[in-house]
Tab-separated table of C-alpha atoms in Angstrom:
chain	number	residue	atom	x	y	z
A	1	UNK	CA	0.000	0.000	0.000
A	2	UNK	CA	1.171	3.136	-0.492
A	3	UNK	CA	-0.029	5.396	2.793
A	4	UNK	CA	0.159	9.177	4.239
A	5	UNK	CA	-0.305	10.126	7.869
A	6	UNK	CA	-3.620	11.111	8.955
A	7	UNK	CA	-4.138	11.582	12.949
A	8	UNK	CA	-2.775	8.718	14.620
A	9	UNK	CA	-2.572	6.535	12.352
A	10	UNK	CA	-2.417	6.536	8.335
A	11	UNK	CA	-4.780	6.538	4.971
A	12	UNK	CA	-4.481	4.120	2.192
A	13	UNK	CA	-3.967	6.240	-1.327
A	14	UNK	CA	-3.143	3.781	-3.524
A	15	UNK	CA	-3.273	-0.334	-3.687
A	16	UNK	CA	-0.611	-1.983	-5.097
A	17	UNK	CA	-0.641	-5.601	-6.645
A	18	UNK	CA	2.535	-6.885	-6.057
A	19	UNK	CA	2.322	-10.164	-7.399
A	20	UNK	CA	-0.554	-12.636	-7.949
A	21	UNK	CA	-1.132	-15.769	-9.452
A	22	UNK	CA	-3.821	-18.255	-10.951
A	23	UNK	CA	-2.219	-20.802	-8.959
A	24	UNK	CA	-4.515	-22.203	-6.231
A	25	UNK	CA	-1.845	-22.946	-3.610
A	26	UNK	CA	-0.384	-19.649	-4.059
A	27	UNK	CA	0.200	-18.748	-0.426
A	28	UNK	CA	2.744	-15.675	-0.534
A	29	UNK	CA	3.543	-15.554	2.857
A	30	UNK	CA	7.068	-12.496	3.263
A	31	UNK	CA	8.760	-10.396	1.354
A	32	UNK	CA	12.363	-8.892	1.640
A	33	UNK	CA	14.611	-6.503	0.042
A	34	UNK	CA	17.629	-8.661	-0.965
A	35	UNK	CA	21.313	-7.535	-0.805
A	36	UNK	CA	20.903	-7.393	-4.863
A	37	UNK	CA	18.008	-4.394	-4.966
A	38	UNK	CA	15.832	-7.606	-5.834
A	39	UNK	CA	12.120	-8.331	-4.091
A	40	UNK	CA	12.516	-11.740	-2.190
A	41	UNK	CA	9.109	-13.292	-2.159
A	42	UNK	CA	8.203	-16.330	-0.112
A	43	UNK	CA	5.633	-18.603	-1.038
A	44	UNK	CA	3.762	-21.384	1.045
A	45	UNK	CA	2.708	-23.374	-2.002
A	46	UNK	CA	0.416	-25.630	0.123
A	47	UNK	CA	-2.920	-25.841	0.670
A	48	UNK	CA	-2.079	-25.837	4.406
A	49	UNK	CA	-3.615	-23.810	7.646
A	50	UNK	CA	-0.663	-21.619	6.508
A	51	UNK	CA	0.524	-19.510	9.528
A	52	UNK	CA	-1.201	-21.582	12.170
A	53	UNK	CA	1.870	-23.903	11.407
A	54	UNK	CA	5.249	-22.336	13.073
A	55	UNK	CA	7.239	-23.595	9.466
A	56	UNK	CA	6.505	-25.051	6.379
A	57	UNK	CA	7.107	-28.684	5.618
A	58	UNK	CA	10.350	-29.184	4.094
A	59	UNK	CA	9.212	-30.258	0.936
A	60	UNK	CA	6.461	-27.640	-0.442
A	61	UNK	CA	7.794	-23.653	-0.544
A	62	UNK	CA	8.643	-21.451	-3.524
A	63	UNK	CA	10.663	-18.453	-3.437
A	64	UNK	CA	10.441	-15.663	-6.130
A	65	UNK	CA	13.050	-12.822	-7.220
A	66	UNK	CA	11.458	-9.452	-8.705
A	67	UNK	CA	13.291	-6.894	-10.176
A	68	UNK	CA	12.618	-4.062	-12.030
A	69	UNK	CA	12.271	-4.506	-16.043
A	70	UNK	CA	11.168	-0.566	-16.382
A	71	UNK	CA	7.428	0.425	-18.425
A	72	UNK	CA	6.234	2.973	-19.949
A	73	UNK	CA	9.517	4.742	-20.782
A	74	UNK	CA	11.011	4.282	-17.103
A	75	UNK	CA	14.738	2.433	-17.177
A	76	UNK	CA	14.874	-0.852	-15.964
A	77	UNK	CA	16.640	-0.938	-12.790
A	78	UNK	CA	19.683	-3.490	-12.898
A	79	UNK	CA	20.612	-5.909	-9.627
A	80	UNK	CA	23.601	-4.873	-8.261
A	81	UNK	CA	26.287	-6.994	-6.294
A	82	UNK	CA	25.722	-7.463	-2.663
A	83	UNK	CA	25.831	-4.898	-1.394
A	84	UNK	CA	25.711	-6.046	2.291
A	85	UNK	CA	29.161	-7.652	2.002
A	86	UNK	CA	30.349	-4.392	1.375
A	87	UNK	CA	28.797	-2.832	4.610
A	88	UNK	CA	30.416	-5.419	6.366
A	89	UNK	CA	34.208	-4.309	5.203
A	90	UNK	CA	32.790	-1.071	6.407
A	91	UNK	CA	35.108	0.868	10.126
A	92	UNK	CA	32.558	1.563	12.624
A	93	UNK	CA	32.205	5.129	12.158
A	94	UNK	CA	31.921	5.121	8.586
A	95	UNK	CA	29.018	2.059	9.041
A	96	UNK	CA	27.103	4.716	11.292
A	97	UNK	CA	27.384	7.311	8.374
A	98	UNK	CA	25.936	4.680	5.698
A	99	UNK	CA	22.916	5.092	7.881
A	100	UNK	CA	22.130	8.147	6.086
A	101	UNK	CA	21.711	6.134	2.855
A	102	UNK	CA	17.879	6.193	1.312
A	103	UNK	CA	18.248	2.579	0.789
A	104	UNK	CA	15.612	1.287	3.587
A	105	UNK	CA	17.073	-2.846	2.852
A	106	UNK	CA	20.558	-1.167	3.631
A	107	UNK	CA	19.860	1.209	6.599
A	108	UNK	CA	18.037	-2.435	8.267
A	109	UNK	CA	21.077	-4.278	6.866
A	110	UNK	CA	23.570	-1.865	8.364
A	111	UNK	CA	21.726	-1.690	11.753
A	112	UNK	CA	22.193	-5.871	11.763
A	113	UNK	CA	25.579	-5.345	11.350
A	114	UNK	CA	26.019	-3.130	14.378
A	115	UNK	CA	23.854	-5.596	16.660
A	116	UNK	CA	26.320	-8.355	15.238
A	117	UNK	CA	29.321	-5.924	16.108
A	118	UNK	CA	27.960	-5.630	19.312
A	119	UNK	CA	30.500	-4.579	22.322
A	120	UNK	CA	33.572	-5.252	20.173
A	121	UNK	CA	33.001	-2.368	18.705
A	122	UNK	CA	33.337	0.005	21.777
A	123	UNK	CA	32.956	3.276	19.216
A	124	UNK	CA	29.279	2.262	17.898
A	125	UNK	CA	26.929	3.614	20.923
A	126	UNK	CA	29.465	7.681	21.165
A	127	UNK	CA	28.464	7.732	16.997
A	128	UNK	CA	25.280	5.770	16.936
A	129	UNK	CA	24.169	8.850	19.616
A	130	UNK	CA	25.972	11.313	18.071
A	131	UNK	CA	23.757	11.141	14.947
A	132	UNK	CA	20.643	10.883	17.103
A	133	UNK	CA	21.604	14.240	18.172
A	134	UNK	CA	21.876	15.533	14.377
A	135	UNK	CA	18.506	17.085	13.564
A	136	UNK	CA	19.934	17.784	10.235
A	137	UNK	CA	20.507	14.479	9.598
A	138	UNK	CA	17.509	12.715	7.573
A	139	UNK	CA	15.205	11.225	9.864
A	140	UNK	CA	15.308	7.874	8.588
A	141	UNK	CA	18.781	7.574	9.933
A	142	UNK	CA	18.467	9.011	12.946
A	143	UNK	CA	15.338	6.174	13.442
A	144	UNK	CA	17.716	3.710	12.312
A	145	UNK	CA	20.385	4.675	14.684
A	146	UNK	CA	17.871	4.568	17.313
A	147	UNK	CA	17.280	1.020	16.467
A	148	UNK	CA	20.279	0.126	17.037
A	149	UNK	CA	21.279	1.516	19.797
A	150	UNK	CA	19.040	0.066	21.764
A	151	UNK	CA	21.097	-3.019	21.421
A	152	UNK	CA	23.711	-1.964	23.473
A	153	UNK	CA	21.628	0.263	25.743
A	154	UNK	CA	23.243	2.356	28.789
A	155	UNK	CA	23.027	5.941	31.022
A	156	UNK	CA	24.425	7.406	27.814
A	157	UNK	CA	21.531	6.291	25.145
A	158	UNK	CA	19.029	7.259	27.991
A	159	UNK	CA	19.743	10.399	27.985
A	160	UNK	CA	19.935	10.908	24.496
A	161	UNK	CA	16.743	9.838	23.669
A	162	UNK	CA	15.143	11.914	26.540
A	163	UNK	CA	16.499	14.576	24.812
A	164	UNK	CA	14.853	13.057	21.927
A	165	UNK	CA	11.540	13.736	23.279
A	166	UNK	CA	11.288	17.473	22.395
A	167	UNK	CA	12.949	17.055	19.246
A	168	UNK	CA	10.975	18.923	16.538
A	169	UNK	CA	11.008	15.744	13.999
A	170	UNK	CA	7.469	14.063	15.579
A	171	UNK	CA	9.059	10.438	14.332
A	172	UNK	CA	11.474	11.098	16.372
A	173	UNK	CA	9.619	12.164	18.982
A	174	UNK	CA	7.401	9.217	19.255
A	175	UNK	CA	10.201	6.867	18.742
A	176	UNK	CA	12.203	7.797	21.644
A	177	UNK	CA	9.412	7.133	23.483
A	178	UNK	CA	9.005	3.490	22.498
A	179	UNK	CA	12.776	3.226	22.946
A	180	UNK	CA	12.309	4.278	26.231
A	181	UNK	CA	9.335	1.954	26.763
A	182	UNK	CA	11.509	-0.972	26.102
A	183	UNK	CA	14.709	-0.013	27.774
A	184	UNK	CA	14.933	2.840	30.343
A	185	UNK	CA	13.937	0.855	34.226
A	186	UNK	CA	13.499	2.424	37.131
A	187	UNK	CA	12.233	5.743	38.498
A	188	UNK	CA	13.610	8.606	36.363
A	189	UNK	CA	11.387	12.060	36.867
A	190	UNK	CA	13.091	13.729	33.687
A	191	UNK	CA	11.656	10.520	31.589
A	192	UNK	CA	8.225	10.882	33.516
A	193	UNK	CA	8.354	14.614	32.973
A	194	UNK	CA	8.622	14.263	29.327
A	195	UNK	CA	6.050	11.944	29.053
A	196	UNK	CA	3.531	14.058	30.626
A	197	UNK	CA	4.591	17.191	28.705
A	198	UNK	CA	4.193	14.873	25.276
A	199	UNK	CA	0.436	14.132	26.236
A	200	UNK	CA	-0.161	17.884	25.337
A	201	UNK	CA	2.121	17.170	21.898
A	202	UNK	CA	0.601	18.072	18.741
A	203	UNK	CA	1.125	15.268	16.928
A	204	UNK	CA	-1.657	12.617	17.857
A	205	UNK	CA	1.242	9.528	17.341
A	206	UNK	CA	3.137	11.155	19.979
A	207	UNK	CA	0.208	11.851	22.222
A	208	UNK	CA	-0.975	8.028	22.087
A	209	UNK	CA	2.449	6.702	22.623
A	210	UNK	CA	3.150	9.361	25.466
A	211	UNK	CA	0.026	7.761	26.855
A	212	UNK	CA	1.209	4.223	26.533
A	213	UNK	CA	4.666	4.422	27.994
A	214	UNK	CA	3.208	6.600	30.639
A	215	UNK	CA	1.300	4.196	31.893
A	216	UNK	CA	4.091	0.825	31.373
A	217	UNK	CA	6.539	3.183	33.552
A	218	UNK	CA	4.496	4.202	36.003
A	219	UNK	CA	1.103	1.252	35.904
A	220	UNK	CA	-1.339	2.658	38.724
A	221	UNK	CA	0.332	5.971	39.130
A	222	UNK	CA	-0.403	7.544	35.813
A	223	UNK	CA	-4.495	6.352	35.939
A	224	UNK	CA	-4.844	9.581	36.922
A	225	UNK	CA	-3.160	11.731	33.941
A	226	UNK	CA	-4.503	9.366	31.662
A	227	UNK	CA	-8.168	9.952	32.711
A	228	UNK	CA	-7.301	13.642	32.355
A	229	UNK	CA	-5.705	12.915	28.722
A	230	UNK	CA	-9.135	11.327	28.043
A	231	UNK	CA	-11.163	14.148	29.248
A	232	UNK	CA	-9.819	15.929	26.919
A	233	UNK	CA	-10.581	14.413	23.962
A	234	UNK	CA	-13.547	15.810	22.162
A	235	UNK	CA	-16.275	14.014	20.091
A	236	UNK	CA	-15.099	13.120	16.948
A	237	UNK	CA	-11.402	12.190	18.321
A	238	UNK	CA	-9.331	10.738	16.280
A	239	UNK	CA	-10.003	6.673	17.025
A	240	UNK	CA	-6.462	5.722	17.373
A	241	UNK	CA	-5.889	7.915	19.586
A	242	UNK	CA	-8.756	7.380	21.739
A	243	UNK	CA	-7.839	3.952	21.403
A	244	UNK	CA	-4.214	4.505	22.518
A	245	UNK	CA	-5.573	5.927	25.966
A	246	UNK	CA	-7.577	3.221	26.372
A	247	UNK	CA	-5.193	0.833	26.027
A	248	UNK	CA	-2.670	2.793	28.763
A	249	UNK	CA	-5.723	2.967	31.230
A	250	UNK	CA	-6.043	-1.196	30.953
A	251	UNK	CA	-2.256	-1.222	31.426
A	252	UNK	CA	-2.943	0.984	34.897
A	253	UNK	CA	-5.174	-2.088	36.020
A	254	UNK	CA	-8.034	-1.506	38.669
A	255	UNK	CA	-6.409	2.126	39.126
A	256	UNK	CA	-7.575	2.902	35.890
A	257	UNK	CA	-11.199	2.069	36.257
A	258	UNK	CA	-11.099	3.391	39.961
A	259	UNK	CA	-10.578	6.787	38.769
A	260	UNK	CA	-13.208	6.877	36.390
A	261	UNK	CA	-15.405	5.895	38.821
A	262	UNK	CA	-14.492	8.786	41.340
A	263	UNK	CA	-14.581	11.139	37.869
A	264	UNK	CA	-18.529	9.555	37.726
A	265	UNK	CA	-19.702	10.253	41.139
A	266	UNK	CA	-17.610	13.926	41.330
A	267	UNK	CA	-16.798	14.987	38.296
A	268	UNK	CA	-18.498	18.088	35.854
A	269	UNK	CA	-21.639	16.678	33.538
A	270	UNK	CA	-18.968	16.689	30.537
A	271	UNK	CA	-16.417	15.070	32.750
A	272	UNK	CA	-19.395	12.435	33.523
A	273	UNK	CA	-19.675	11.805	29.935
A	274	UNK	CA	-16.218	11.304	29.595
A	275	UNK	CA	-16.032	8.725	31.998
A	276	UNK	CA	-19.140	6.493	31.142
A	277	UNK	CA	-17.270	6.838	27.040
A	278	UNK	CA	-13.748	5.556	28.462
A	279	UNK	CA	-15.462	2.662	30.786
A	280	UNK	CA	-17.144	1.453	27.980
A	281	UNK	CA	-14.090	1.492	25.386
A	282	UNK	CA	-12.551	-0.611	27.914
A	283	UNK	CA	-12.532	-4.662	28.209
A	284	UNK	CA	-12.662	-6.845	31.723
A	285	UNK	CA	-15.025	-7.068	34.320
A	286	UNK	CA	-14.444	-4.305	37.015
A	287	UNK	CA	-15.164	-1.874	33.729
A	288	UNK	CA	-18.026	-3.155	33.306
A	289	UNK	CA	-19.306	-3.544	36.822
A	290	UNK	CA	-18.218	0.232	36.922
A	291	UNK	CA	-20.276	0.776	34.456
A	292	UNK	CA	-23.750	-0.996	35.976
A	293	UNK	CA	-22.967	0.558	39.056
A	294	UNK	CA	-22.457	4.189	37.418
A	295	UNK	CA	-26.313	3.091	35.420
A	296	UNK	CA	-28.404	1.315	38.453
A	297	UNK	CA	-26.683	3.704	41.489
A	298	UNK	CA	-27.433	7.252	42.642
A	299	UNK	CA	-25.102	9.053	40.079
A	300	UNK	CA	-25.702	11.980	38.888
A	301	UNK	CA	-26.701	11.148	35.238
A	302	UNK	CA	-28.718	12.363	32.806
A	303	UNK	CA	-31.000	9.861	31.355
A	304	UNK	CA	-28.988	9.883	28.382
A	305	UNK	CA	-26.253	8.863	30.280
A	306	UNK	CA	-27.575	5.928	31.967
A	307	UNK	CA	-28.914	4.991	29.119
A	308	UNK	CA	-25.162	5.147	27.188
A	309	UNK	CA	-23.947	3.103	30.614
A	310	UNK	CA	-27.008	0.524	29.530
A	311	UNK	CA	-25.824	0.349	26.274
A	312	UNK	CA	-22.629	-0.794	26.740
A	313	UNK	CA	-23.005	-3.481	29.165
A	314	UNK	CA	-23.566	-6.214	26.110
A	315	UNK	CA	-19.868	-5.642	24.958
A	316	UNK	CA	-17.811	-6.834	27.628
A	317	UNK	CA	-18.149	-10.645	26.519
A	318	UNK	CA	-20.036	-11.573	29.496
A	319	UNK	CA	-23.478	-11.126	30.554
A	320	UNK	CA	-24.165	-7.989	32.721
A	321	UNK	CA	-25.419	-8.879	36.441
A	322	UNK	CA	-29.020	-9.847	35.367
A	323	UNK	CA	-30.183	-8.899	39.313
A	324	UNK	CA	-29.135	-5.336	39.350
A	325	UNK	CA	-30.782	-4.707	35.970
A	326	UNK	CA	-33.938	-6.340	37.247
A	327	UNK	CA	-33.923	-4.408	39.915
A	328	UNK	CA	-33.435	-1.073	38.955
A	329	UNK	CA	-36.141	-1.167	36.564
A	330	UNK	CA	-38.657	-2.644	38.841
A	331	UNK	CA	-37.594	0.362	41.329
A	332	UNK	CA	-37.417	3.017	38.858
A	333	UNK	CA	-41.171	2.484	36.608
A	334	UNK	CA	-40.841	6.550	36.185
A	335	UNK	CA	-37.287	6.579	34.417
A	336	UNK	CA	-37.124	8.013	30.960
A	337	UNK	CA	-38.024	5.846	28.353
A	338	UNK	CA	-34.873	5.504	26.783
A	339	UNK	CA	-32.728	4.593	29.627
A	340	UNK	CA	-35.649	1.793	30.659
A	341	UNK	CA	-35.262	0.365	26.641
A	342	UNK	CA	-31.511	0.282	27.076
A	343	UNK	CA	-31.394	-1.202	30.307
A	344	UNK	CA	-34.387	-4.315	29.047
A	345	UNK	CA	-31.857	-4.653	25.972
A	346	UNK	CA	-29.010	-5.336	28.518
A	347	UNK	CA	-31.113	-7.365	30.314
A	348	UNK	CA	-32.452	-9.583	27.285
A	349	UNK	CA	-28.936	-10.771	26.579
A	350	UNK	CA	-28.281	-11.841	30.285
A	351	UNK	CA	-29.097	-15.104	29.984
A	352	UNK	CA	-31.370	-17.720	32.188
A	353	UNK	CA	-30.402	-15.602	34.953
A	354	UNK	CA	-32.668	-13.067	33.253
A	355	UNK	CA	-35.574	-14.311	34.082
């Protein structure tokens, strides 16, 4: 596909057919750059479960070599020699400056080769973070030498990368803050800071993952900001990122849910409304049971509301408590119509118990 950013996440323009085939056990399966400039295709050639098997079986399997014969005018593009075996004569600081090469199979080819170099090389991390610091450098190397540096992670290559996190490149941004996800431990308040500050970010990919390694650094701690984060969304929000909080609130565990529920019972009628949206784009029981509680109790909804709480009770997997919908309608014959339909629907799907 060939895609553009949009929010945070990204918008198909164009589908392209790669390669197809009138071959009914035509299973393509990968596809990789080779060292050549040549298209590596992989294909399962079996009319198998395909990847519910962990490998193929050693006697079925194609594999297919595309290069460019040029159309319409444009010049073919000729394989070249490997090129990899080259980059592996490479000294280190001169394999850190290939990085800068718009060749995305070499830039992942070079970063392999600096893994593979690993602590031999005892000059890698100083130029690997020396380039992160280049914002003149293209960005795809500076993402590339973020990748690798993160195998041979130290004090050094966390502090880089929390410089990172203001950087004006947003890919940048947001991947400092994965890196930083996967490798920084332990209490730092610069990192924790940052991440707070980011939740603001314009960028929407840098607000969801600000959200996300907010909450795997800090787990019940950062319920809190993240319910705020979510109160501000409006309606209309981009979905991945309201999906993005979501997720970082079920990372926060029972903290999560517990401060939506003190947001329900205390909270403004939009911060209300807020709440009863976020408990319901979440998944496990306590949201849920948040969720009857905040529909049968003595919150202060509007009828509306309740009857939004009511409506997503269904989508949890599991049947709501059957009881406490019972009951509530029994005790509450003068509700507003819509709130009573919403709560029978929730009801209907409850099972024997229902009855």
């Amino acid at each position: 596909y060939r895609v553009r950013p949009r929010g945070a996440s990204f918008e198909m323009l164009e589908e392209v057919e790669l390669l197809k085939s009138e071959d009914g056990i035509f299973r393509p399966c990968d596809a990789e750059v080779g060292p050549d400039g040549a298209v590596y295709v992989l294909d399962w050639a079996k009319d198998s479960p395909g990847g519910s098997q962990r490998s193929g079986d050693g006697v079925h399997g194609r594999l297919y070599r595309l290069s460019w014969r040029g159309r319409n005018g444009e010049p073919d593009l000729p394989l070249k020699p490997d090129s990899f075996a080259r980059l592996r004569k490479l000294p280190d600081k001169h394999l850190v400056a290939a990085l800068s090469t718009p060749d995305g199979g070499e830039r992942r080819a070079i970063a392999r080769e600096i893994l593979r170099r690993g602590e031999a090389a005892s000059t890698l991390p100083a130029s690997l973070i020396q380039l992160l610091g280049t914002r003149d450098a293209p960005v795809t190397a500076r993402l590339a030498a973020l990748s690798a540096l993160q195998g041979s992670w130290s004090d050094a290559a966390e502090e880089a990368c929390i410089a990172l996190i203001d950087d004006p490149a947003a890919d940048v941004r947001r991947s400092a803050l994965g890196a930083l996800a996967l490798s920084s431990r332990g209490v730092n308040e610069s990192v924790d800071a940052a991440l707070i500050r980011r939740g603001m970010d314009g960028d929407m990919t840098v607000r969801r993952a600000a959200a996300i390694v907010l909450a795997r650094r800090c787990g019940p701690a950062a319920a809190g900001r993240l319910v705020e984060s979510w109160s501000r969304l409006r309606q209309g929000a981009d979905p991945f990122l309201a999906s993005g909080i979501a997720y970082a609130l079920e990372l926060t565990g029972t903290a999560g849910v517990a401060a939506l529920r003190a947001q329900l019972e205390r909270g403004t009628a939009d911060l209300r409304e807020a709440a009863v949206h976020a408990l319901a784009s979440l998944h496990g029981p306590e949201a849920q049971r948040a969720l009857l509680d905040a529909a049968t109790g003595a919150s202060p909804l509007s009828p509306a509301l309740r009857a939004a709480c009511f409506r997503a009770l269904p989508g949890f997997g599991e049947p709501p408590d059957a009881p406490s919908i019972a009951a509530w309608l029994l005790s509450h014959a003068a509700e507003p119509p819509e709130a009573r339909a919403r709560a029978m629907d929730a009801l209907a799907i409850s099972g024997p118990s229902a009855r």
